[in-house]
Amino acid sequence: MGKPTGFLEYQRLSEAYLPIAKRVKTYQEFVLRLSDEEAKIQGARCMDCGIPFCNTGCPVNNIIPDWNDLVYRGNWREAIEVLHSTNNFPEFTSRICPAPCEAACTLNIPPTAPVGIKSIERVIIDKAAENGWVVPQPPRRKTGKKIAVVGSGPAGLAAAQQLARVGHDVTVFEKSNRIGGLLRYGIPDFKLDKRLIDWRMAQMVAEGVRFQTGVLISNAALPKGVISDAKMVISAEKLKKDFDAVVLAGGSETPRDLPVPGRQLEGVYFAMEFLVPQNKENHGDIENPISAKGRHVVVIGGGDTGSDCVGTSNRHGAASVTQIELLPQPPEREDSALVWPYWPLKLRTSSSHEEGCARDWSIGTKEFVGESGKLRAIRAVRLEWKDGRMSEVEGSEFEIKADLAFLAMGFTAPVGGVLDAFGVDKDARGNAKATTDGAGCYATNVAGVYAAGDMRRGQSLVVWAIREGRQCAREVDQFLMGSTTLPR
């Protein structure tokens, strides 16, 4: 693969960032793409390892060694064809996927460093876009079958594109005023330029996909913390009557709450109450009603959503940003000999953290403290973990100055009402009950209704959503036509 001795001759080269002082002044992407020559050298590092664990580490099973070799040899057009054969949207994954493929790379065993798979992927798709190699693929014939896709995030978009390309009439319904779901509104612009969504959407329209925005498919009000621009409600019964199949592919958007004293204070918000309006402001739609400028911000939750709150607060000009986490601090380096090729538990410092953020672990929130109805501080306590059990450290209570607190502790279930409207059975976590094994994969208990992505598996990665959308599309095509040519 590539150059047989490349992994011995070349070191890993990661993508560079714009300087912090410059990038925090805008919401534009700041990761600098590798040059063609740099990408070729990184592709040369892909070794002939025998068993490419990167393929199985990647949820969409990208054929990574093949396109690494093609990049090394300068066969860019063939590289994008191989990349697109497994992944509908490499422009998204090459920017926001955490790259489990790199964790599974054979070169990730010390003392070497993994192949920069994600950075190579980005060069491939960006170069393909610039050269006009990404073109619509309309079907050769139409089947006459109509399919409704509920939700326009990565799972819904992947399912819609696959189904349209084999000739079905596909309509995507989105409750917000723009297409993209959590891709558009849950991820800050500085991590993913939303023009990429519009670019891919234009391709899908040319392939025959119809999009309807501002439409909620539900029979209940949305739970607190879920934001919607819906101006129309369509019943599940109408969808089932008007379409031959329905794919439920909404995101996991019901946020986990923190019901401690003072939760009602002004200044305590769910993360999405801050992030979604900011993305809408960047689009010129509205003004974000929450400003972190000159304020002391505390982010509760140590995951990606919390990191996004950190980066957005820094761009507002916050006086300080502190992120606290209930769990203990992970090790700085994983024990590769123990966990490889699986995704390791280790300390992850994002670009947003590097822009300015104090971090603390094993912290429990006891109370939101306020004055005149507004948040003033957070009363917290240090925690001790033993054998997986948590206990408070006696006498360790302290206060953190806070004008704003963002709850970024994950999401618990799909948007309220959608599954109930269709009468879909739920699993123990409140997600759609649908298997991925055996016959009838992704099918719910309701005939002709399928579920994929977060709505089926719960909160997860964009790459898992794309995988499930693609696989679900195959099952729907099989159901409607009796056979299918779509890949697994």
Short mmCIF file of C-alpha atoms in Angstrom, two decimals:
data_model
loop_
_atom_site.label_atom_id
_atom_site.label_comp_id
_atom_site.label_asym_id
_atom_site.label_seq_id
_atom_site.Cartn_x
_atom_site.Cartn_y
_atom_site.Cartn_z
CA MET A 1 0.00 0.00 0.00
CA GLY A 2 1.37 3.40 -0.91
CA LYS A 3 5.12 3.33 -0.43
CA PRO A 4 6.15 0.10 1.36
CA THR A 5 8.65 1.92 3.55
CA GLY A 6 6.66 5.14 3.88
CA PHE A 7 5.63 4.56 7.49
CA LEU A 8 9.32 4.28 8.38
CA GLU A 9 10.40 7.36 6.43
CA TYR A 10 7.65 9.89 7.09
CA GLN A 11 6.19 11.30 10.28
CA ARG A 12 2.51 12.03 10.81
CA LEU A 13 1.59 15.58 9.77
CA SER A 14 -1.60 16.91 11.29
CA GLU A 15 -3.65 19.76 9.85
CA ALA A 16 -2.66 23.19 11.15
CA TYR A 17 -5.00 25.76 12.71
CA LEU A 18 -5.25 29.50 12.27
CA PRO A 19 -3.83 31.37 15.30
CA ILE A 20 -6.22 31.56 18.25
CA ALA A 21 -6.25 35.37 18.32
CA LYS A 22 -7.46 35.39 14.72
CA ARG A 23 -9.93 32.53 14.68
CA VAL A 24 -11.93 33.51 17.79
CA LYS A 25 -12.95 36.73 16.04
CA THR A 26 -15.07 34.88 13.47
CA TYR A 27 -17.26 31.80 13.10
CA GLN A 28 -15.41 30.62 10.01
CA GLU A 29 -13.64 27.28 9.70
CA PHE A 30 -10.00 27.58 10.80
CA VAL A 31 -8.50 24.15 10.10
CA LEU A 32 -5.99 24.44 7.26
CA ARG A 33 -6.17 21.70 4.66
CA LEU A 34 -3.06 19.73 3.76
CA SER A 35 -1.51 20.50 0.39
CA ASP A 36 -1.74 17.86 -2.33
CA GLU A 37 1.91 16.95 -1.81
CA GLU A 38 1.51 16.72 1.96
CA ALA A 39 -1.52 14.46 1.51
CA LYS A 40 0.45 12.20 -0.84
CA ILE A 41 3.21 11.82 1.74
CA GLN A 42 0.66 11.04 4.46
CA GLY A 43 -0.97 8.49 2.15
CA ALA A 44 2.43 6.89 1.71
CA ARG A 45 2.50 6.17 5.47
CA CYS A 46 -0.35 3.65 5.05
CA MET A 47 1.44 0.35 5.53
CA ASP A 48 0.63 -3.05 4.08
CA CYS A 49 -0.58 -4.20 7.50
CA GLY A 50 -2.39 -7.30 6.25
CA ILE A 51 -5.61 -6.71 8.17
CA PRO A 52 -6.78 -3.09 7.79
CA PHE A 53 -8.42 -2.55 11.17
CA CYS A 54 -9.22 1.01 10.05
CA ASN A 55 -11.98 -0.45 7.85
CA THR A 56 -13.80 -1.97 10.80
CA GLY A 57 -12.96 0.93 13.10
CA CYS A 58 -14.85 3.16 10.67
CA PRO A 59 -18.64 2.79 11.10
CA VAL A 60 -19.27 3.25 7.36
CA ASN A 61 -16.41 0.84 6.58
CA ASN A 62 -14.53 3.26 4.36
CA ILE A 63 -12.04 1.48 2.11
CA ILE A 64 -9.23 3.51 3.61
CA PRO A 65 -6.08 1.72 2.40
CA ASP A 66 -7.30 1.88 -1.19
CA TRP A 67 -7.84 5.63 -1.25
CA ASN A 68 -4.64 6.25 0.70
CA ASP A 69 -2.79 4.40 -2.05
CA LEU A 70 -4.64 6.31 -4.78
CA VAL A 71 -3.77 9.64 -3.16
CA TYR A 72 -0.12 8.63 -2.90
CA ARG A 73 -0.14 7.87 -6.64
CA GLY A 74 -2.01 11.07 -7.52
CA ASN A 75 -5.16 9.30 -8.74
CA TRP A 76 -7.50 11.83 -7.14
CA ARG A 77 -10.59 11.19 -9.24
CA GLU A 78 -10.51 7.48 -8.55
CA ALA A 79 -9.92 8.24 -4.87
CA ILE A 80 -13.19 10.19 -4.59
CA GLU A 81 -15.06 7.36 -6.31
CA VAL A 82 -13.76 4.88 -3.75
CA LEU A 83 -14.54 7.28 -0.91
CA HIS A 84 -18.08 7.93 -2.15
CA SER A 85 -18.72 4.20 -2.53
CA THR A 86 -19.13 3.91 1.25
CA ASN A 87 -19.75 7.46 2.44
CA ASN A 88 -22.32 9.87 1.00
CA PHE A 89 -20.95 12.90 2.82
CA PRO A 90 -17.17 12.89 3.32
CA GLU A 91 -17.26 16.71 3.49
CA PHE A 92 -19.00 16.28 6.86
CA THR A 93 -17.07 13.34 8.29
CA SER A 94 -13.68 14.78 7.33
CA ARG A 95 -14.47 17.79 9.50
CA ILE A 96 -16.48 16.58 12.48
CA CYS A 97 -15.93 12.82 12.84
CA PRO A 98 -13.62 11.98 15.79
CA ALA A 99 -11.87 9.45 13.52
CA PRO A 100 -12.28 6.05 15.19
CA CYS A 101 -10.51 4.74 12.09
CA GLU A 102 -7.29 6.39 13.28
CA ALA A 103 -7.65 4.82 16.72
CA ALA A 104 -7.84 1.45 14.93
CA CYS A 105 -4.86 2.13 12.62
CA THR A 106 -2.05 -0.38 13.05
CA LEU A 107 0.38 2.53 13.25
CA ASN A 108 -1.45 3.71 16.37
CA ILE A 109 0.55 1.18 18.34
CA PRO A 110 3.45 3.11 19.96
CA PRO A 111 6.01 4.34 19.17
CA THR A 112 4.44 5.30 15.83
CA ALA A 113 1.47 7.59 15.17
CA PRO A 114 -1.59 6.66 13.09
CA VAL A 115 -2.07 7.61 9.47
CA GLY A 116 -3.84 10.98 9.21
CA ILE A 117 -6.88 9.37 7.61
CA LYS A 118 -9.30 12.19 8.36
CA SER A 119 -7.02 14.87 6.91
CA ILE A 120 -6.49 12.84 3.72
CA GLU A 121 -10.25 12.33 3.40
CA ARG A 122 -10.78 16.08 3.53
CA VAL A 123 -8.26 16.74 0.76
CA ILE A 124 -9.99 14.14 -1.43
CA ILE A 125 -13.49 15.59 -1.10
CA ASP A 126 -12.42 19.24 -1.22
CA LYS A 127 -10.34 18.62 -4.34
CA ALA A 128 -13.23 16.72 -5.93
CA ALA A 129 -15.61 19.61 -5.22
CA GLU A 130 -13.20 22.18 -6.63
CA ASN A 131 -12.77 20.16 -9.83
CA GLY A 132 -16.48 19.51 -10.40
CA TRP A 133 -16.22 15.76 -9.86
CA VAL A 134 -19.17 15.62 -7.47
CA VAL A 135 -22.18 15.58 -9.77
CA PRO A 136 -25.83 14.51 -9.43
CA GLN A 137 -26.57 10.83 -10.00
CA PRO A 138 -30.24 10.77 -11.02
CA PRO A 139 -31.85 7.36 -11.45
CA ARG A 140 -32.12 5.73 -14.83
CA ARG A 141 -35.74 4.83 -14.15
CA LYS A 142 -38.44 5.71 -11.63
CA THR A 143 -40.16 3.07 -9.53
CA GLY A 144 -43.32 5.01 -8.75
CA LYS A 145 -42.82 4.35 -5.04
CA LYS A 146 -43.07 7.27 -2.61
CA ILE A 147 -41.01 7.48 0.57
CA ALA A 148 -41.16 10.02 3.41
CA VAL A 149 -38.03 10.70 5.42
CA VAL A 150 -38.62 12.45 8.74
CA GLY A 151 -35.53 14.42 9.77
CA SER A 152 -32.84 15.99 7.58
CA GLY A 153 -29.74 15.24 9.64
CA PRO A 154 -27.03 12.90 8.35
CA ALA A 155 -29.15 9.73 8.75
CA GLY A 156 -32.11 11.21 6.92
CA LEU A 157 -30.00 12.74 4.16
CA ALA A 158 -28.07 9.50 3.60
CA ALA A 159 -31.25 7.44 3.41
CA ALA A 160 -32.90 9.97 1.09
CA GLN A 161 -29.99 10.11 -1.31
CA GLN A 162 -29.63 6.35 -1.55
CA LEU A 163 -33.35 5.82 -2.12
CA ALA A 164 -33.61 8.59 -4.72
CA ARG A 165 -30.70 7.16 -6.69
CA VAL A 166 -32.54 3.86 -7.20
CA GLY A 167 -35.62 5.64 -8.54
CA HIS A 168 -37.94 6.24 -5.59
CA ASP A 169 -39.74 9.56 -5.07
CA VAL A 170 -38.36 10.82 -1.76
CA THR A 171 -39.63 13.71 0.34
CA VAL A 172 -37.65 14.86 3.39
CA PHE A 173 -39.57 16.60 6.18
CA GLU A 174 -37.68 18.92 8.56
CA LYS A 175 -39.16 20.81 11.54
CA SER A 176 -36.60 23.65 11.27
CA ASN A 177 -36.56 26.34 8.59
CA ARG A 178 -33.39 25.00 6.96
CA ILE A 179 -32.20 21.52 6.01
CA GLY A 180 -29.47 19.77 7.98
CA GLY A 181 -30.89 18.94 11.40
CA LEU A 182 -28.20 18.81 14.08
CA LEU A 183 -25.56 19.09 11.35
CA ARG A 184 -26.71 22.64 10.71
CA TYR A 185 -27.92 23.78 14.10
CA GLY A 186 -26.13 21.58 16.63
CA ILE A 187 -22.60 22.04 15.30
CA PRO A 188 -20.97 25.50 15.30
CA ASP A 189 -20.04 27.05 11.97
CA PHE A 190 -16.38 27.17 12.94
CA LYS A 191 -16.37 23.36 12.92
CA LEU A 192 -18.56 22.86 9.85
CA ASP A 193 -19.23 25.49 7.20
CA LYS A 194 -22.95 25.19 6.50
CA ARG A 195 -22.46 26.05 2.85
CA LEU A 196 -21.35 22.44 2.53
CA ILE A 197 -24.86 21.31 3.49
CA ASP A 198 -26.38 23.63 0.89
CA TRP A 199 -23.94 22.34 -1.72
CA ARG A 200 -24.83 18.71 -1.07
CA MET A 201 -28.54 19.54 -0.85
CA ALA A 202 -28.40 21.04 -4.35
CA GLN A 203 -26.98 17.76 -5.63
CA MET A 204 -29.81 15.84 -3.95
CA VAL A 205 -32.47 18.13 -5.41
CA ALA A 206 -31.01 17.45 -8.85
CA GLU A 207 -31.30 13.74 -8.07
CA GLY A 208 -35.01 14.14 -7.35
CA VAL A 209 -35.20 14.57 -3.57
CA ARG A 210 -37.87 16.99 -2.35
CA PHE A 211 -37.39 18.97 0.85
CA GLN A 212 -40.14 20.42 3.04
CA THR A 213 -39.04 22.60 5.95
CA GLY A 214 -40.94 23.97 8.92
CA VAL A 215 -42.99 20.76 9.16
CA LEU A 216 -43.40 18.84 12.41
CA ILE A 217 -44.56 15.23 12.31
CA SER A 218 -45.96 14.75 15.78
CA ASN A 219 -49.02 14.71 18.00
CA ALA A 220 -47.47 16.34 21.07
CA ALA A 221 -45.69 19.52 22.09
CA LEU A 222 -41.92 19.57 21.94
CA PRO A 223 -40.12 19.09 25.27
CA LYS A 224 -38.27 21.95 26.94
CA GLY A 225 -34.89 22.62 25.32
CA VAL A 226 -35.87 21.44 21.84
CA ILE A 227 -36.04 24.31 19.36
CA SER A 228 -38.25 24.23 16.28
CA ASP A 229 -39.39 26.61 13.53
CA ALA A 230 -42.31 24.39 12.58
CA LYS A 231 -45.20 26.26 11.03
CA MET A 232 -47.11 23.17 9.99
CA VAL A 233 -47.98 19.88 11.69
CA ILE A 234 -48.66 16.78 9.63
CA SER A 235 -50.12 13.71 11.24
CA ALA A 236 -48.45 10.34 11.15
CA GLU A 237 -51.62 8.86 9.67
CA LYS A 238 -51.44 11.20 6.67
CA LEU A 239 -47.81 10.28 6.07
CA LYS A 240 -48.57 6.57 6.19
CA LYS A 241 -51.51 7.10 3.83
CA ASP A 242 -49.65 9.26 1.31
CA PHE A 243 -46.37 7.31 1.19
CA ASP A 244 -45.42 3.69 0.59
CA ALA A 245 -42.80 3.77 3.35
CA VAL A 246 -41.63 6.13 6.08
CA VAL A 247 -38.11 6.48 7.48
CA LEU A 248 -37.88 8.07 10.93
CA ALA A 249 -34.43 9.65 11.11
CA GLY A 250 -34.70 12.54 13.54
CA GLY A 251 -31.97 13.42 15.99
CA SER A 252 -31.72 12.72 19.69
CA GLU A 253 -32.67 16.19 20.87
CA THR A 254 -34.24 15.83 24.32
CA PRO A 255 -31.52 17.23 26.59
CA ARG A 256 -30.64 15.75 29.98
CA ASP A 257 -31.71 18.18 32.69
CA LEU A 258 -30.13 19.00 36.05
CA PRO A 259 -32.98 19.37 38.59
CA VAL A 260 -31.14 21.01 41.46
CA PRO A 261 -32.21 24.08 43.48
CA GLY A 262 -31.99 27.27 41.43
CA ARG A 263 -32.54 25.54 38.07
CA GLN A 264 -35.21 28.16 37.22
CA LEU A 265 -32.80 31.10 37.52
CA GLU A 266 -32.18 33.37 34.56
CA GLY A 267 -28.80 32.40 33.18
CA VAL A 268 -29.21 28.61 33.34
CA TYR A 269 -29.81 27.15 29.88
CA PHE A 270 -29.61 23.94 27.94
CA ALA A 271 -26.64 23.99 25.55
CA MET A 272 -28.85 23.98 22.47
CA GLU A 273 -30.69 27.08 23.68
CA PHE A 274 -27.34 28.81 23.14
CA LEU A 275 -25.86 26.97 20.15
CA VAL A 276 -28.90 26.78 17.86
CA PRO A 277 -29.71 30.53 17.95
CA GLN A 278 -26.04 31.30 17.35
CA ASN A 279 -26.02 29.27 14.16
CA LYS A 280 -29.26 30.98 13.13
CA GLU A 281 -27.72 34.38 13.83
CA ASN A 282 -24.76 33.44 11.65
CA HIS A 283 -27.27 32.67 8.88
CA GLY A 284 -28.85 36.09 9.36
CA ASP A 285 -32.17 34.61 10.52
CA ILE A 286 -32.38 35.87 14.12
CA GLU A 287 -30.24 37.41 16.87
CA ASN A 288 -29.02 35.07 19.58
CA PRO A 289 -30.92 36.12 22.73
CA ILE A 290 -28.10 34.78 24.95
CA SER A 291 -24.85 36.74 25.06
CA ALA A 292 -21.73 35.53 26.84
CA LYS A 293 -19.82 38.77 26.26
CA GLY A 294 -18.07 39.89 29.42
CA ARG A 295 -19.74 37.16 31.46
CA HIS A 296 -18.42 34.26 33.53
CA VAL A 297 -19.54 31.06 31.82
CA VAL A 298 -19.70 27.57 33.33
CA VAL A 299 -20.32 24.62 31.03
CA ILE A 300 -21.60 21.49 32.78
CA GLY A 301 -20.67 18.40 30.77
CA GLY A 302 -17.37 17.36 29.24
CA GLY A 303 -18.38 16.11 25.80
CA ASP A 304 -18.45 17.62 22.31
CA THR A 305 -21.53 19.74 22.98
CA GLY A 306 -19.83 21.23 26.03
CA SER A 307 -16.75 21.94 23.94
CA ASP A 308 -18.95 23.72 21.38
CA CYS A 309 -20.34 25.93 24.15
CA VAL A 310 -16.75 26.75 25.16
CA GLY A 311 -15.76 27.76 21.63
CA THR A 312 -18.91 29.81 21.07
CA SER A 313 -18.53 31.58 24.45
CA ASN A 314 -14.96 32.52 23.58
CA ARG A 315 -16.16 34.01 20.30
CA HIS A 316 -18.71 36.06 22.22
CA GLY A 317 -15.89 37.47 24.34
CA ALA A 318 -16.68 35.77 27.67
CA ALA A 319 -14.82 37.04 30.74
CA SER A 320 -14.01 33.44 31.69
CA VAL A 321 -15.06 29.95 30.67
CA THR A 322 -15.00 26.95 33.00
CA GLN A 323 -16.02 23.42 32.06
CA ILE A 324 -16.85 20.88 34.77
CA GLU A 325 -17.45 17.16 34.46
CA LEU A 326 -19.03 14.64 36.82
CA LEU A 327 -16.65 11.82 35.86
CA PRO A 328 -12.96 11.55 36.81
CA GLN A 329 -10.26 12.99 34.57
CA PRO A 330 -9.27 10.41 31.94
CA PRO A 331 -5.62 9.44 31.44
CA GLU A 332 -3.64 11.68 29.08
CA ARG A 333 -2.55 8.65 27.05
CA GLU A 334 -4.40 5.43 26.50
CA ASP A 335 -2.88 2.01 27.10
CA SER A 336 -2.70 1.10 23.40
CA ALA A 337 -1.52 -2.44 24.08
CA LEU A 338 -4.71 -2.97 26.07
CA VAL A 339 -7.41 -1.17 24.06
CA TRP A 340 -6.18 -1.10 20.43
CA PRO A 341 -7.92 -1.26 17.94
CA TYR A 342 -10.93 -0.04 19.93
CA TRP A 343 -11.86 3.55 20.73
CA PRO A 344 -9.80 4.52 23.79
CA LEU A 345 -10.78 6.40 26.91
CA LYS A 346 -8.30 9.26 27.22
CA LEU A 347 -8.15 12.99 27.83
CA ARG A 348 -9.25 14.87 24.73
CA THR A 349 -8.41 18.54 24.41
CA SER A 350 -10.33 20.23 21.61
CA SER A 351 -9.41 23.34 19.67
CA SER A 352 -12.07 25.17 21.72
CA HIS A 353 -10.34 24.22 24.97
CA GLU A 354 -7.07 25.56 23.59
CA GLU A 355 -8.76 28.90 22.92
CA GLY A 356 -9.28 29.41 26.64
CA CYS A 357 -11.02 27.24 29.21
CA ALA A 358 -10.47 26.07 32.78
CA ARG A 359 -11.41 22.40 33.17
CA ASP A 360 -12.20 20.40 36.29
CA TRP A 361 -13.31 16.82 36.85
CA SER A 362 -15.18 14.82 39.50
CA ILE A 363 -17.41 17.81 40.23
CA GLY A 364 -21.03 17.56 41.30
CA THR A 365 -23.43 20.50 41.01
CA LYS A 366 -25.41 21.05 44.20
CA GLU A 367 -27.19 24.33 43.54
CA PHE A 368 -27.49 27.28 41.21
CA VAL A 369 -27.10 30.36 43.40
CA GLY A 370 -28.81 33.56 42.38
CA GLU A 371 -29.57 37.15 43.25
CA SER A 372 -32.76 38.92 42.15
CA GLY A 373 -33.68 35.90 40.03
CA LYS A 374 -30.39 35.84 38.12
CA LEU A 375 -27.57 33.31 38.33
CA ARG A 376 -24.60 34.46 40.43
CA ALA A 377 -22.65 31.28 41.17
CA ILE A 378 -22.73 27.50 41.19
CA ARG A 379 -22.36 25.65 44.46
CA ALA A 380 -20.44 22.47 43.76
CA VAL A 381 -18.80 19.58 45.59
CA ARG A 382 -15.85 17.36 44.80
CA LEU A 383 -16.57 13.71 44.15
CA GLU A 384 -14.68 10.54 44.87
CA TRP A 385 -14.99 7.50 42.64
CA LYS A 386 -14.26 4.00 43.93
CA ASP A 387 -15.18 0.78 42.11
CA GLY A 388 -17.47 2.77 39.84
CA ARG A 389 -19.36 4.30 42.75
CA MET A 390 -19.58 8.01 43.38
CA SER A 391 -19.52 9.71 46.76
CA GLU A 392 -19.11 13.31 47.88
CA VAL A 393 -15.87 14.36 49.54
CA GLU A 394 -16.80 15.64 52.97
CA GLY A 395 -16.10 19.36 53.48
CA SER A 396 -15.23 19.93 49.81
CA GLU A 397 -18.10 22.25 48.84
CA PHE A 398 -17.10 25.40 46.95
CA GLU A 399 -18.57 28.05 44.66
CA ILE A 400 -17.80 28.84 41.04
CA LYS A 401 -18.59 32.36 39.86
CA ALA A 402 -21.12 32.10 37.06
CA ASP A 403 -23.33 34.49 35.13
CA LEU A 404 -24.23 31.81 32.61
CA ALA A 405 -24.47 28.04 33.00
CA PHE A 406 -24.92 25.75 30.00
CA LEU A 407 -26.16 22.20 30.56
CA ALA A 408 -24.34 19.97 28.09
CA MET A 409 -24.83 16.55 29.64
CA GLY A 410 -26.04 14.66 26.61
CA PHE A 411 -29.41 13.83 25.12
CA THR A 412 -31.83 11.20 26.32
CA ALA A 413 -34.36 10.51 23.56
CA PRO A 414 -35.70 11.53 20.14
CA VAL A 415 -37.94 14.54 19.74
CA GLY A 416 -41.06 14.00 21.80
CA GLY A 417 -44.19 12.80 20.08
CA VAL A 418 -42.81 11.48 16.79
CA LEU A 419 -42.56 7.83 17.79
CA ASP A 420 -45.83 7.99 19.70
CA ALA A 421 -47.59 9.51 16.70
CA PHE A 422 -46.69 6.46 14.62
CA GLY A 423 -47.31 3.97 17.43
CA VAL A 424 -43.72 2.76 17.27
CA ASP A 425 -42.53 0.53 20.10
CA LYS A 426 -39.65 1.95 22.14
CA ASP A 427 -36.65 0.38 23.81
CA ALA A 428 -35.68 0.94 27.44
CA ARG A 429 -34.05 4.25 26.56
CA GLY A 430 -37.05 5.66 24.71
CA ASN A 431 -35.63 5.13 21.21
CA ALA A 432 -37.39 3.37 18.36
CA LYS A 433 -37.22 -0.38 18.80
CA ALA A 434 -35.75 -1.79 15.60
CA THR A 435 -33.07 -4.39 15.12
CA THR A 436 -30.06 -4.29 12.78
CA ASP A 437 -29.74 -8.09 12.65
CA GLY A 438 -31.43 -10.63 10.43
CA ALA A 439 -34.44 -10.01 8.21
CA GLY A 440 -36.34 -6.75 8.49
CA CYS A 441 -33.44 -4.64 9.71
CA TYR A 442 -34.41 -1.11 10.80
CA ALA A 443 -38.12 -2.01 10.56
CA THR A 444 -40.31 -0.97 13.48
CA ASN A 445 -43.39 -2.80 14.70
CA VAL A 446 -45.48 -0.60 12.36
CA ALA A 447 -45.65 -1.94 8.82
CA GLY A 448 -43.75 0.24 6.35
CA VAL A 449 -42.21 2.43 9.07
CA TYR A 450 -38.44 2.28 9.59
CA ALA A 451 -36.08 4.01 12.01
CA ALA A 452 -32.39 4.90 11.68
CA GLY A 453 -29.71 7.06 13.26
CA ASP A 454 -30.19 8.73 16.64
CA MET A 455 -33.89 7.92 16.61
CA ARG A 456 -33.01 4.22 16.72
CA ARG A 457 -29.60 3.99 18.40
CA GLY A 458 -29.66 7.12 20.57
CA GLN A 459 -27.20 10.00 20.65
CA SER A 460 -24.21 9.09 18.50
CA LEU A 461 -21.71 10.21 15.87
CA VAL A 462 -22.39 11.64 12.43
CA VAL A 463 -20.60 8.68 10.87
CA TRP A 464 -22.92 6.21 12.63
CA ALA A 465 -25.91 8.21 11.40
CA ILE A 466 -24.67 7.99 7.80
CA ARG A 467 -24.10 4.24 8.17
CA GLU A 468 -27.59 3.66 9.53
CA GLY A 469 -29.21 5.87 6.91
CA ARG A 470 -27.51 3.93 4.12
CA GLN A 471 -28.34 0.54 5.58
CA CYS A 472 -31.92 1.54 6.31
CA ALA A 473 -32.33 2.69 2.71
CA ARG A 474 -31.31 -0.76 1.53
CA GLU A 475 -33.93 -2.40 3.73
CA VAL A 476 -36.65 -0.03 2.54
CA ASP A 477 -35.75 -0.67 -1.10
CA GLN A 478 -35.84 -4.43 -0.44
CA PHE A 479 -39.25 -4.06 1.24
CA LEU A 480 -40.74 -2.07 -1.63
CA MET A 481 -39.18 -3.84 -4.61
CA GLY A 482 -38.48 -7.39 -3.38
CA SER A 483 -34.78 -6.99 -4.18
CA THR A 484 -32.16 -4.29 -4.00
CA THR A 485 -28.89 -3.21 -5.57
CA LEU A 486 -28.00 -0.84 -2.72
CA PRO A 487 -24.91 -1.75 -0.67
CA ARG A 488 -25.13 -3.04 2.89
#
